[in-house]
Coordinates of C-alpha atoms in Angstrom, one line a residue:
M1 CA -40.8 -15.6 64.3
I2 CA -44.3 -17.1 64.2
E3 CA -44.6 -20.0 66.7
L4 CA -43.6 -23.3 65.1
S5 CA -43.0 -26.7 66.6
L6 CA -39.7 -28.4 66.3
S7 CA -41.2 -31.0 64.0
E8 CA -42.6 -28.2 61.8
I9 CA -39.1 -26.6 61.7
A10 CA -37.5 -29.9 60.8
A11 CA -40.1 -30.5 58.1
A12 CA -39.6 -27.0 56.6
T13 CA -35.8 -27.4 56.5
A14 CA -35.9 -31.1 55.4
G15 CA -33.9 -31.9 58.5
T16 CA -33.5 -34.8 60.9
L17 CA -34.7 -33.9 64.4
L18 CA -32.4 -35.0 67.3
L19 CA -34.3 -34.1 70.5
A20 CA -32.7 -33.0 73.7
P21 CA -33.9 -34.3 77.0
G22 CA -37.2 -32.5 77.9
D23 CA -38.0 -31.5 74.3
T24 CA -40.7 -33.2 72.2
P25 CA -41.6 -32.8 68.5
E26 CA -44.4 -30.6 69.6
T27 CA -42.2 -28.2 71.6
T28 CA -42.6 -24.8 70.1
V29 CA -40.1 -22.1 69.1
S30 CA -40.9 -18.4 68.4
G31 CA -37.5 -16.8 68.9
E32 CA -35.5 -15.1 66.1
S33 CA -33.0 -16.9 63.9
Q34 CA -29.3 -16.2 64.1
T35 CA -26.1 -17.1 62.2
D36 CA -23.8 -15.3 64.6
S37 CA -23.4 -17.1 68.0
R38 CA -22.7 -13.7 69.6
E39 CA -26.2 -12.6 68.8
V40 CA -28.0 -15.6 70.2
R41 CA -30.5 -15.1 73.0
E42 CA -32.8 -17.4 75.0
G43 CA -35.3 -19.3 72.8
Q44 CA -33.7 -18.5 69.4
L45 CA -32.6 -20.7 66.6
F46 CA -28.9 -20.9 65.6
F47 CA -28.0 -21.9 62.1
A48 CA -24.4 -23.2 61.9
R49 CA -23.3 -22.0 58.4
R50 CA -20.0 -22.8 56.8
G51 CA -18.5 -19.5 55.7
V52 CA -15.5 -18.6 53.7
D53 CA -13.4 -17.8 56.7
T54 CA -14.9 -19.9 59.5
D55 CA -17.4 -22.6 60.3
G56 CA -20.5 -21.9 62.4
H57 CA -20.3 -25.4 63.9
L58 CA -17.3 -24.2 65.9
F59 CA -19.5 -21.7 67.7
A60 CA -22.6 -23.9 68.2
G61 CA -21.6 -24.6 71.8
K62 CA -21.6 -20.9 72.6
A63 CA -25.1 -20.6 71.0
A64 CA -26.3 -23.5 73.1
R65 CA -24.9 -21.9 76.3
S66 CA -26.6 -18.6 75.4
G67 CA -30.0 -20.4 75.5
A68 CA -30.6 -21.4 71.9
A69 CA -33.8 -23.4 71.6
A70 CA -32.3 -25.6 68.8
L71 CA -29.2 -25.8 66.6
V72 CA -29.6 -26.2 62.8
V73 CA -26.4 -28.0 61.9
E74 CA -25.0 -29.9 58.9
R75 CA -23.8 -32.8 61.0
E76 CA -24.6 -34.1 64.5
L77 CA -22.5 -32.5 67.1
T78 CA -21.3 -34.3 70.2
A79 CA -21.4 -33.1 73.7
A80 CA -17.7 -32.7 73.7
E81 CA -17.8 -30.6 70.5
L82 CA -20.4 -28.4 72.1
G83 CA -18.3 -28.0 75.3
F84 CA -20.4 -30.1 77.6
D85 CA -18.5 -32.6 79.7
D86 CA -21.2 -34.9 81.1
G87 CA -21.8 -36.7 77.8
A88 CA -25.3 -35.4 77.3
V89 CA -26.3 -33.0 74.6
P90 CA -28.7 -30.5 76.3
V91 CA -30.0 -28.8 73.2
T92 CA -32.0 -30.1 70.2
Q93 CA -30.3 -30.4 66.9
I94 CA -31.8 -30.3 63.5
V95 CA -29.4 -31.9 61.0
V96 CA -29.8 -30.5 57.4
S97 CA -27.8 -30.8 54.2
D98 CA -27.1 -27.1 53.9
A99 CA -27.7 -24.6 56.8
T100 CA -28.0 -21.6 54.5
E101 CA -30.6 -23.3 52.3
A102 CA -32.4 -24.4 55.4
L103 CA -32.6 -20.8 56.7
G104 CA -34.2 -19.7 53.4
A105 CA -36.6 -22.7 53.4
L106 CA -37.7 -21.9 56.9
A107 CA -38.3 -18.2 56.0
S108 CA -40.4 -19.3 53.0
V109 CA -42.7 -21.4 55.2
A110 CA -43.0 -18.8 57.9
V111 CA -43.8 -16.0 55.4
R112 CA -46.3 -18.2 53.6
K113 CA -48.2 -18.9 56.9
L114 CA -48.3 -15.2 57.6
R115 CA -49.5 -14.3 54.1
E116 CA -52.4 -16.8 54.6
R117 CA -53.6 -14.6 57.4
E118 CA -53.9 -11.7 55.0
T119 CA -52.9 -9.2 57.7
L120 CA -49.3 -8.6 56.5
T121 CA -48.1 -6.4 53.6
I122 CA -44.6 -7.3 52.3
V123 CA -42.4 -4.7 50.6
G124 CA -39.3 -5.7 48.6
I125 CA -36.8 -3.1 47.7
T126 CA -33.9 -3.5 45.2
G127 CA -31.7 -1.2 43.1
S128 CA -28.1 -0.5 42.5
N129 CA -28.1 2.4 45.0
G130 CA -30.3 3.7 47.7
K131 CA -31.8 0.5 49.1
T132 CA -30.9 1.1 52.8
T133 CA -31.9 4.7 52.8
T134 CA -35.3 3.9 51.2
K135 CA -35.9 1.0 53.5
N136 CA -35.2 3.1 56.6
L137 CA -37.6 5.8 55.4
V138 CA -40.3 3.3 54.5
A139 CA -39.9 1.5 57.9
A140 CA -40.5 4.8 59.7
M141 CA -43.5 5.6 57.6
A142 CA -45.0 2.1 58.0
A143 CA -44.6 2.2 61.7
R144 CA -47.3 4.9 61.8
L145 CA -49.7 2.3 60.6
G146 CA -48.7 -0.6 62.9
P147 CA -46.0 -3.0 63.9
T148 CA -43.3 -3.1 61.3
V149 CA -40.3 -5.3 60.7
A150 CA -37.4 -4.1 58.4
S151 CA -34.0 -5.3 57.5
E152 CA -31.3 -4.3 60.0
K153 CA -28.2 -2.6 58.7
S154 CA -27.9 -3.8 55.1
F155 CA -29.2 -7.4 55.6
N156 CA -30.2 -8.0 52.0
N157 CA -28.6 -11.2 50.8
E158 CA -29.3 -15.0 51.1
V159 CA -28.6 -14.8 54.8
G160 CA -29.8 -11.3 55.9
G161 CA -33.0 -11.6 53.8
P162 CA -34.4 -14.7 55.5
I163 CA -33.2 -13.5 59.0
T164 CA -35.3 -10.4 58.5
M165 CA -38.3 -12.3 57.2
L166 CA -38.1 -14.7 60.2
R167 CA -38.4 -11.7 62.6
A168 CA -42.0 -11.1 61.4
T169 CA -44.7 -12.4 63.8
T170 CA -48.5 -12.6 63.8
E171 CA -48.5 -9.0 65.1
T172 CA -46.5 -7.6 62.2
E173 CA -48.4 -5.5 59.7
T174 CA -45.6 -4.5 57.4
L175 CA -42.4 -6.3 56.5
V176 CA -39.8 -4.2 54.6
A177 CA -37.1 -6.3 53.1
E178 CA -34.0 -5.0 51.2
M179 CA -33.1 -7.4 48.4
G180 CA -29.6 -7.1 47.1
A181 CA -27.7 -9.3 44.6
S182 CA -24.3 -9.8 43.1
G183 CA -25.5 -12.2 40.4
A184 CA -28.5 -13.5 38.4
G185 CA -31.1 -15.4 40.3
E186 CA -30.4 -14.0 43.8
I187 CA -33.3 -11.5 43.8
A188 CA -35.6 -14.2 42.4
R189 CA -34.6 -16.5 45.3
L190 CA -35.4 -13.7 47.9
T191 CA -38.7 -12.8 46.2
A192 CA -39.7 -16.5 46.2
M193 CA -39.2 -16.5 50.0
A194 CA -40.9 -13.2 50.7
Q195 CA -43.5 -13.1 47.9
P196 CA -43.8 -9.2 48.1
H197 CA -47.0 -7.4 47.6
I198 CA -45.1 -4.3 46.6
G199 CA -41.9 -4.5 44.6
V200 CA -39.6 -1.5 44.3
V201 CA -36.7 -0.9 41.8
L202 CA -34.7 2.2 42.5
S203 CA -32.0 2.2 39.8
V204 CA -29.9 0.1 37.5
G205 CA -26.3 1.1 37.7
L206 CA -22.8 -0.2 37.7
A207 CA -22.8 -1.3 41.4
H208 CA -21.5 -5.0 41.3
A209 CA -21.4 -4.8 37.5
G210 CA -18.2 -6.8 37.6
E211 CA -20.0 -9.7 39.3
F212 CA -23.1 -9.4 37.2
G213 CA -21.2 -9.3 34.0
G214 CA -22.3 -5.9 32.7
I215 CA -25.1 -3.3 32.8
E216 CA -27.6 -5.4 30.8
A217 CA -27.0 -8.4 33.1
T218 CA -27.6 -6.1 36.0
F219 CA -30.9 -5.0 34.4
R220 CA -32.0 -8.6 34.0
A221 CA -31.1 -9.4 37.6
K222 CA -32.9 -6.4 39.1
S223 CA -36.0 -7.1 36.9
E224 CA -36.5 -10.3 38.8
M225 CA -38.2 -8.2 41.4
V226 CA -41.0 -7.0 39.2
Q227 CA -41.4 -10.4 37.5
S228 CA -42.1 -11.9 40.9
L229 CA -45.2 -9.8 41.3
D230 CA -48.7 -11.0 40.4
A231 CA -51.6 -9.0 39.0
S232 CA -52.6 -7.9 42.5
G233 CA -49.2 -6.5 43.3
V234 CA -47.7 -3.0 42.8
A235 CA -44.4 -2.3 41.0
V236 CA -42.9 1.0 42.2
L237 CA -40.5 2.1 39.5
N238 CA -38.1 5.0 38.8
R239 CA -39.5 6.8 35.8
D240 CA -36.3 8.8 35.4
D241 CA -34.1 5.7 34.9
P242 CA -34.6 4.3 31.4
R243 CA -33.7 0.8 32.3
V244 CA -36.0 0.7 35.3
A245 CA -38.8 2.2 33.2
K246 CA -38.4 -0.7 30.7
M247 CA -39.3 -3.1 33.5
A248 CA -43.0 -2.0 33.3
E249 CA -43.1 -4.3 30.2
L250 CA -42.0 -7.3 32.3
T251 CA -44.6 -7.3 35.1
S252 CA -48.3 -8.0 35.4
A253 CA -48.5 -5.8 38.5
R254 CA -49.9 -2.3 38.6
V255 CA -47.1 0.2 38.0
L256 CA -46.6 3.2 40.2
W257 CA -44.0 5.7 38.9
F258 CA -41.8 8.0 41.0
G259 CA -39.2 10.6 39.8
Q260 CA -38.9 14.0 38.4
H261 CA -40.5 13.0 35.1
P262 CA -43.8 14.8 34.4
E263 CA -45.5 11.3 34.0
A264 CA -44.4 10.2 37.5
D265 CA -47.3 9.5 39.9
V266 CA -45.1 10.6 42.8
R267 CA -43.0 13.5 41.7
A268 CA -40.5 16.1 42.9
S269 CA -40.0 19.6 41.5
G270 CA -38.1 22.7 42.6
I271 CA -35.2 20.7 44.1
E272 CA -32.7 22.9 45.9
P273 CA -29.7 21.3 47.6
S274 CA -27.8 22.9 50.5
A275 CA -25.6 22.0 53.4
A276 CA -28.8 21.6 55.5
G277 CA -30.3 19.1 53.2
T278 CA -32.6 19.5 50.2
T279 CA -35.9 21.3 49.8
F280 CA -38.4 20.2 47.1
T281 CA -42.1 20.2 46.3
L282 CA -43.7 16.7 46.5
H283 CA -46.6 16.0 44.1
A284 CA -48.9 13.0 44.5
G285 CA -52.6 12.3 43.9
G286 CA -53.3 15.8 42.7
E287 CA -51.9 17.4 45.8
S288 CA -48.6 19.2 46.5
R289 CA -46.5 19.8 49.7
D290 CA -43.2 21.6 50.3
V291 CA -40.6 19.3 51.9
A292 CA -37.5 20.2 53.9
F293 CA -35.6 17.0 53.6
R294 CA -32.6 17.1 56.0
V295 CA -30.8 14.1 54.6
L296 CA -27.7 15.5 52.9
G297 CA -27.4 15.0 49.1
E298 CA -29.7 15.9 46.3
H299 CA -29.6 12.2 45.1
H300 CA -31.5 11.1 48.2
V301 CA -34.6 12.9 46.9
M302 CA -35.2 9.9 44.6
N303 CA -35.1 7.6 47.6
A304 CA -37.5 9.9 49.4
L305 CA -39.9 9.8 46.4
A306 CA -39.7 6.0 46.3
A307 CA -40.5 5.8 50.0
A308 CA -43.4 8.2 49.6
A309 CA -44.8 6.1 46.8
I310 CA -44.7 3.0 48.9
A311 CA -46.1 4.7 52.0
L312 CA -49.0 6.1 50.0
T313 CA -49.7 2.7 48.7
L314 CA -49.7 1.3 52.2
G315 CA -52.3 3.9 53.2
L316 CA -50.5 6.8 54.7
S317 CA -51.7 10.3 54.1
L318 CA -49.5 12.8 52.2
D319 CA -49.2 14.9 55.4
D320 CA -47.9 11.9 57.3
V321 CA -45.4 11.1 54.5
V322 CA -44.1 14.6 54.6
A323 CA -43.8 14.6 58.4
E324 CA -41.6 11.5 58.3
L325 CA -39.5 12.9 55.5
E326 CA -38.9 16.0 57.5
A327 CA -38.1 14.0 60.6
A328 CA -35.3 12.1 58.9
T329 CA -31.8 13.5 59.4
L330 CA -29.5 10.6 58.3
A331 CA -29.8 8.2 55.5
A332 CA -27.9 5.6 57.6
P333 CA -24.6 5.5 59.6
G334 CA -21.7 6.0 57.2
R335 CA -24.0 7.4 54.5
M336 CA -23.7 11.2 54.0
Q337 CA -23.1 11.4 57.8
V338 CA -22.2 15.0 58.9
L339 CA -19.4 15.1 61.5
G340 CA -16.9 17.6 62.7
G341 CA -17.8 21.2 63.3
R342 CA -14.7 22.7 65.0
D343 CA -13.5 25.9 63.2
G344 CA -16.4 25.4 60.7
I345 CA -14.7 22.3 59.3
T346 CA -17.4 19.8 58.1
I347 CA -16.6 16.1 57.6
I348 CA -19.1 14.1 55.5
N349 CA -18.6 10.4 56.1
D350 CA -20.1 8.5 53.1
A351 CA -17.8 5.6 53.1
Y352 CA -20.2 2.8 53.9
N353 CA -20.4 1.9 50.2
A354 CA -19.7 3.3 46.8
S355 CA -20.7 2.7 43.2
P356 CA -19.9 5.0 40.2
D357 CA -23.4 6.5 40.5
S358 CA -23.2 7.2 44.2
M359 CA -19.6 8.4 44.1
S360 CA -20.6 10.9 41.3
A361 CA -23.6 12.0 43.3
A362 CA -21.6 12.5 46.5
I363 CA -19.0 14.6 44.7
R364 CA -21.7 16.8 43.1
T365 CA -23.1 17.3 46.6
L366 CA -19.7 18.4 47.9
A367 CA -19.3 20.9 45.1
Q368 CA -22.8 22.3 45.8
I369 CA -22.5 22.7 49.6
G370 CA -18.9 23.9 50.0
K371 CA -18.5 27.2 51.8
P372 CA -17.2 30.1 49.8
S373 CA -14.8 30.9 52.7
G374 CA -13.3 27.3 52.7
R375 CA -12.2 24.6 50.4
T376 CA -13.8 21.4 49.1
V377 CA -11.8 18.3 49.8
A378 CA -12.7 14.8 48.4
V379 CA -11.1 11.9 50.2
L380 CA -11.8 8.9 47.9
G381 CA -11.0 5.2 48.0
A382 CA -11.8 2.3 45.8
M383 CA -15.1 1.3 44.2
T384 CA -15.1 -2.5 44.4
E385 CA -16.9 -5.2 42.4
L386 CA -16.6 -3.2 39.1
G387 CA -14.6 -5.8 37.2
E388 CA -13.6 -4.6 33.8
Y389 CA -15.3 -1.3 34.4
A390 CA -13.0 -0.4 37.3
I391 CA -10.3 1.6 35.5
E392 CA -12.7 3.5 33.2
E393 CA -15.0 4.5 36.2
N394 CA -12.1 5.5 38.4
R395 CA -10.8 7.7 35.7
R396 CA -14.2 9.2 35.1
I397 CA -14.6 10.1 38.8
G398 CA -11.2 11.7 38.9
L399 CA -12.0 13.8 35.9
Q400 CA -15.4 14.8 37.4
A401 CA -13.8 15.9 40.6
V402 CA -11.5 18.3 38.8
R403 CA -14.2 19.6 36.4
L404 CA -16.5 20.3 39.3
G405 CA -13.8 22.4 40.9
I406 CA -13.1 20.3 43.9
R407 CA -10.1 22.1 45.4
Q408 CA -8.3 19.1 46.8
L409 CA -8.4 15.4 46.0
V410 CA -6.9 12.9 48.4
V411 CA -6.9 9.3 47.0
V412 CA -6.3 6.4 49.4
G413 CA -5.4 2.9 48.5
R414 CA -3.7 1.2 45.5
D415 CA -7.0 0.1 44.0
A416 CA -8.0 3.7 43.5
R417 CA -4.8 4.9 42.0
D418 CA -6.3 5.4 38.5
L419 CA -8.6 7.9 40.0
H420 CA -5.6 9.9 41.2
I421 CA -3.8 9.7 37.8
S422 CA -6.9 10.8 36.0
A423 CA -7.2 13.9 38.2
I424 CA -3.6 14.8 37.6
N425 CA -3.9 14.4 33.9
E426 CA -7.1 16.6 33.8
G427 CA -5.9 19.2 36.3
S428 CA -4.3 22.5 35.6
W429 CA -2.1 23.0 38.7
D430 CA 0.3 20.9 40.8
G431 CA -0.8 19.2 44.0
E432 CA -4.6 19.2 43.3
S433 CA -4.5 15.4 43.9
E434 CA -2.5 13.5 46.5
F435 CA -2.2 9.8 46.7
F436 CA -1.5 7.7 49.8
E437 CA -1.2 4.0 50.2
T438 CA -2.6 3.9 53.7
Q439 CA -5.3 5.6 55.8
D440 CA -2.7 6.7 58.4
E441 CA -0.7 8.6 55.8
A442 CA -3.9 10.2 54.5
Y443 CA -5.0 11.1 58.0
A444 CA -1.6 12.7 58.8
Y445 CA -1.8 14.8 55.6
L446 CA -5.3 15.9 56.1
V447 CA -4.9 17.1 59.7
G448 CA -1.9 19.0 58.6
M449 CA -3.7 20.8 55.7
L450 CA -7.3 21.3 56.8
S451 CA -8.3 24.9 57.8
A452 CA -11.3 26.8 58.8
D453 CA -14.6 26.3 56.9
D454 CA -13.2 23.4 54.8
T455 CA -15.8 20.8 53.7
V456 CA -14.5 17.2 53.4
L457 CA -16.1 14.3 51.8
V458 CA -14.9 10.7 52.6
K459 CA -16.2 8.2 50.1
S460 CA -15.3 4.6 49.2
S461 CA -16.7 1.1 49.0
N462 CA -17.1 -0.6 52.4
D463 CA -14.2 -3.0 51.6
A464 CA -11.8 -0.1 51.2
G465 CA -12.4 0.7 54.9
L466 CA -12.4 4.5 54.7
Q467 CA -15.4 4.7 57.0
K468 CA -12.9 4.5 59.9
L469 CA -10.9 7.3 58.4
G470 CA -14.1 9.4 58.2
D471 CA -15.0 8.7 61.8
R472 CA -11.4 9.5 62.9
L473 CA -11.5 12.9 61.1
G474 CA -14.9 13.6 62.6
E475 CA -13.5 13.0 66.1
A476 CA -10.5 15.2 65.4
Y477 CA -12.7 18.1 64.3
A478 CA -15.6 17.6 66.7

C-alpha cells in the first residue's frame, strides 16, 4: 500500500481513530490489508469483517499479536476481547460502520493518489469465463515492463478486489485486477474503486446466470466495465461474442477487438488443439507469429488473444508477447491441470470452477485429445449458480458428452443427476454413464475401471468439490 497516516486512513474510511500508546495521527502505515487474521504480518491493516459463517472481530486479537499496525473494526474492542490481560489495548483501532465498505473506500483513496502520479496503468478484466487465466497471462507479460501487481488466486469481488488494489505502491507500474460479479452494480463498484485505463470483457455466458437473473441481465452487468471507461481509455472486447461486441456501442473508450473474426485487431488463425496444448498463428498490427501455446484447451486461445491485446496496448512487442504465451504451461491450479502419467493414464483436473460454456469447452477438449489406444472418461459434477437454467444446461452437457463420443461418463453429486439422466436417455448402450452420490464412491469406481492410455477429465464448479477428487486421482496415477 502507499504510505498513509493513521489519520488519513481514518478519514478515507469515515472512521473514528482510537490511538494505541505510542501512535499518533501522523503515524504512517504502508503494509498490505488483510481480512484473514492468519495472513496478517507486521505493519499490516486488519479489517474485521462480519461474514456469513463467522465474525472477524473474534480474530482481531490474533491479528494484533501478529503485528497488525491497526485494526479496522465495527465496534471498539476491549483488551480482554483482544486477549490482553493488562487492561491496555496495544494496537490502534479505527471504528467504522461497515468494515467491507471501509476496505473499498480505502482502496479508492489509495488508487486515486496513485493515478495522480500518472505512473500506473490499471487493467480491469471481467467476463463469464477466463478471467483468472487472462489475468495470469497479462501479469506475466506486464512484469516484463516493470513492477506489476495482480489479483491473487481469484480475488475478484468486493473484498478481493480492494485487497489487490491496496497492494499497489508508488513503485507499481501495472495493476491487473480481476472483476467478478454475481449481480448488477458489483462491477461498477469495483471500477469506481480502480478507475481502469484498460477494460477487458472476455465473454457473456451463463456463469452466475441464476443470480444475475438471466443472460440479458448478465450482459448489462458485464457492460458496466466498458461504461466506466472515459475517452482516453481502451475497451478490449471479444469480437466473436455477439453480446460483448454490442458493448462497443456503450463506451466512449477506444475499442480494441480480439478473436478469430477477420475484423479483430488481435486475431488467431490455424488453431490446432492437441494433448500438448494448442498451436495457432497470432496476427496483430500487420504482423504474424506462430505460437505453441502449452495451456491445454482450445478455448484458452481466446484468453491468450485478450492477454496479447492488453500487453500490446501496454507497450510490449509482439515477440515478447509470444515468448510469454509459449512460456505458460498452466492456466491456474485446478484449471485444465494435467496430472497422472502412470501407464499412460492422463488426469485433467479442471474442477476449480464450471459454467455451461467452460464445461462444454472442456468436454470438447477431452474428445479432441483422447488417445486412440485408450478411452475418454468425463467425471462431472454440478454447475452451481445457474438458477432456473440448471436442469436445461445439465441435460445439454449430458447430451453433448454422448454425441462427442465420450466413452465413459461418471457423474458425481445429486445436483448433477440431470446430467446423468440426459446421457442415459441419449446413449445407445448400457453403462455409458454412472452416477455416484459421493466422491469416495466415484473414486473407488474409477480406480477399478481405468486402464492404460485412458484420458480422464474432472470438471465441476468449485462448490461441488471435485478438485479434491481430481488431485486424488492424479496422485493415484502419478
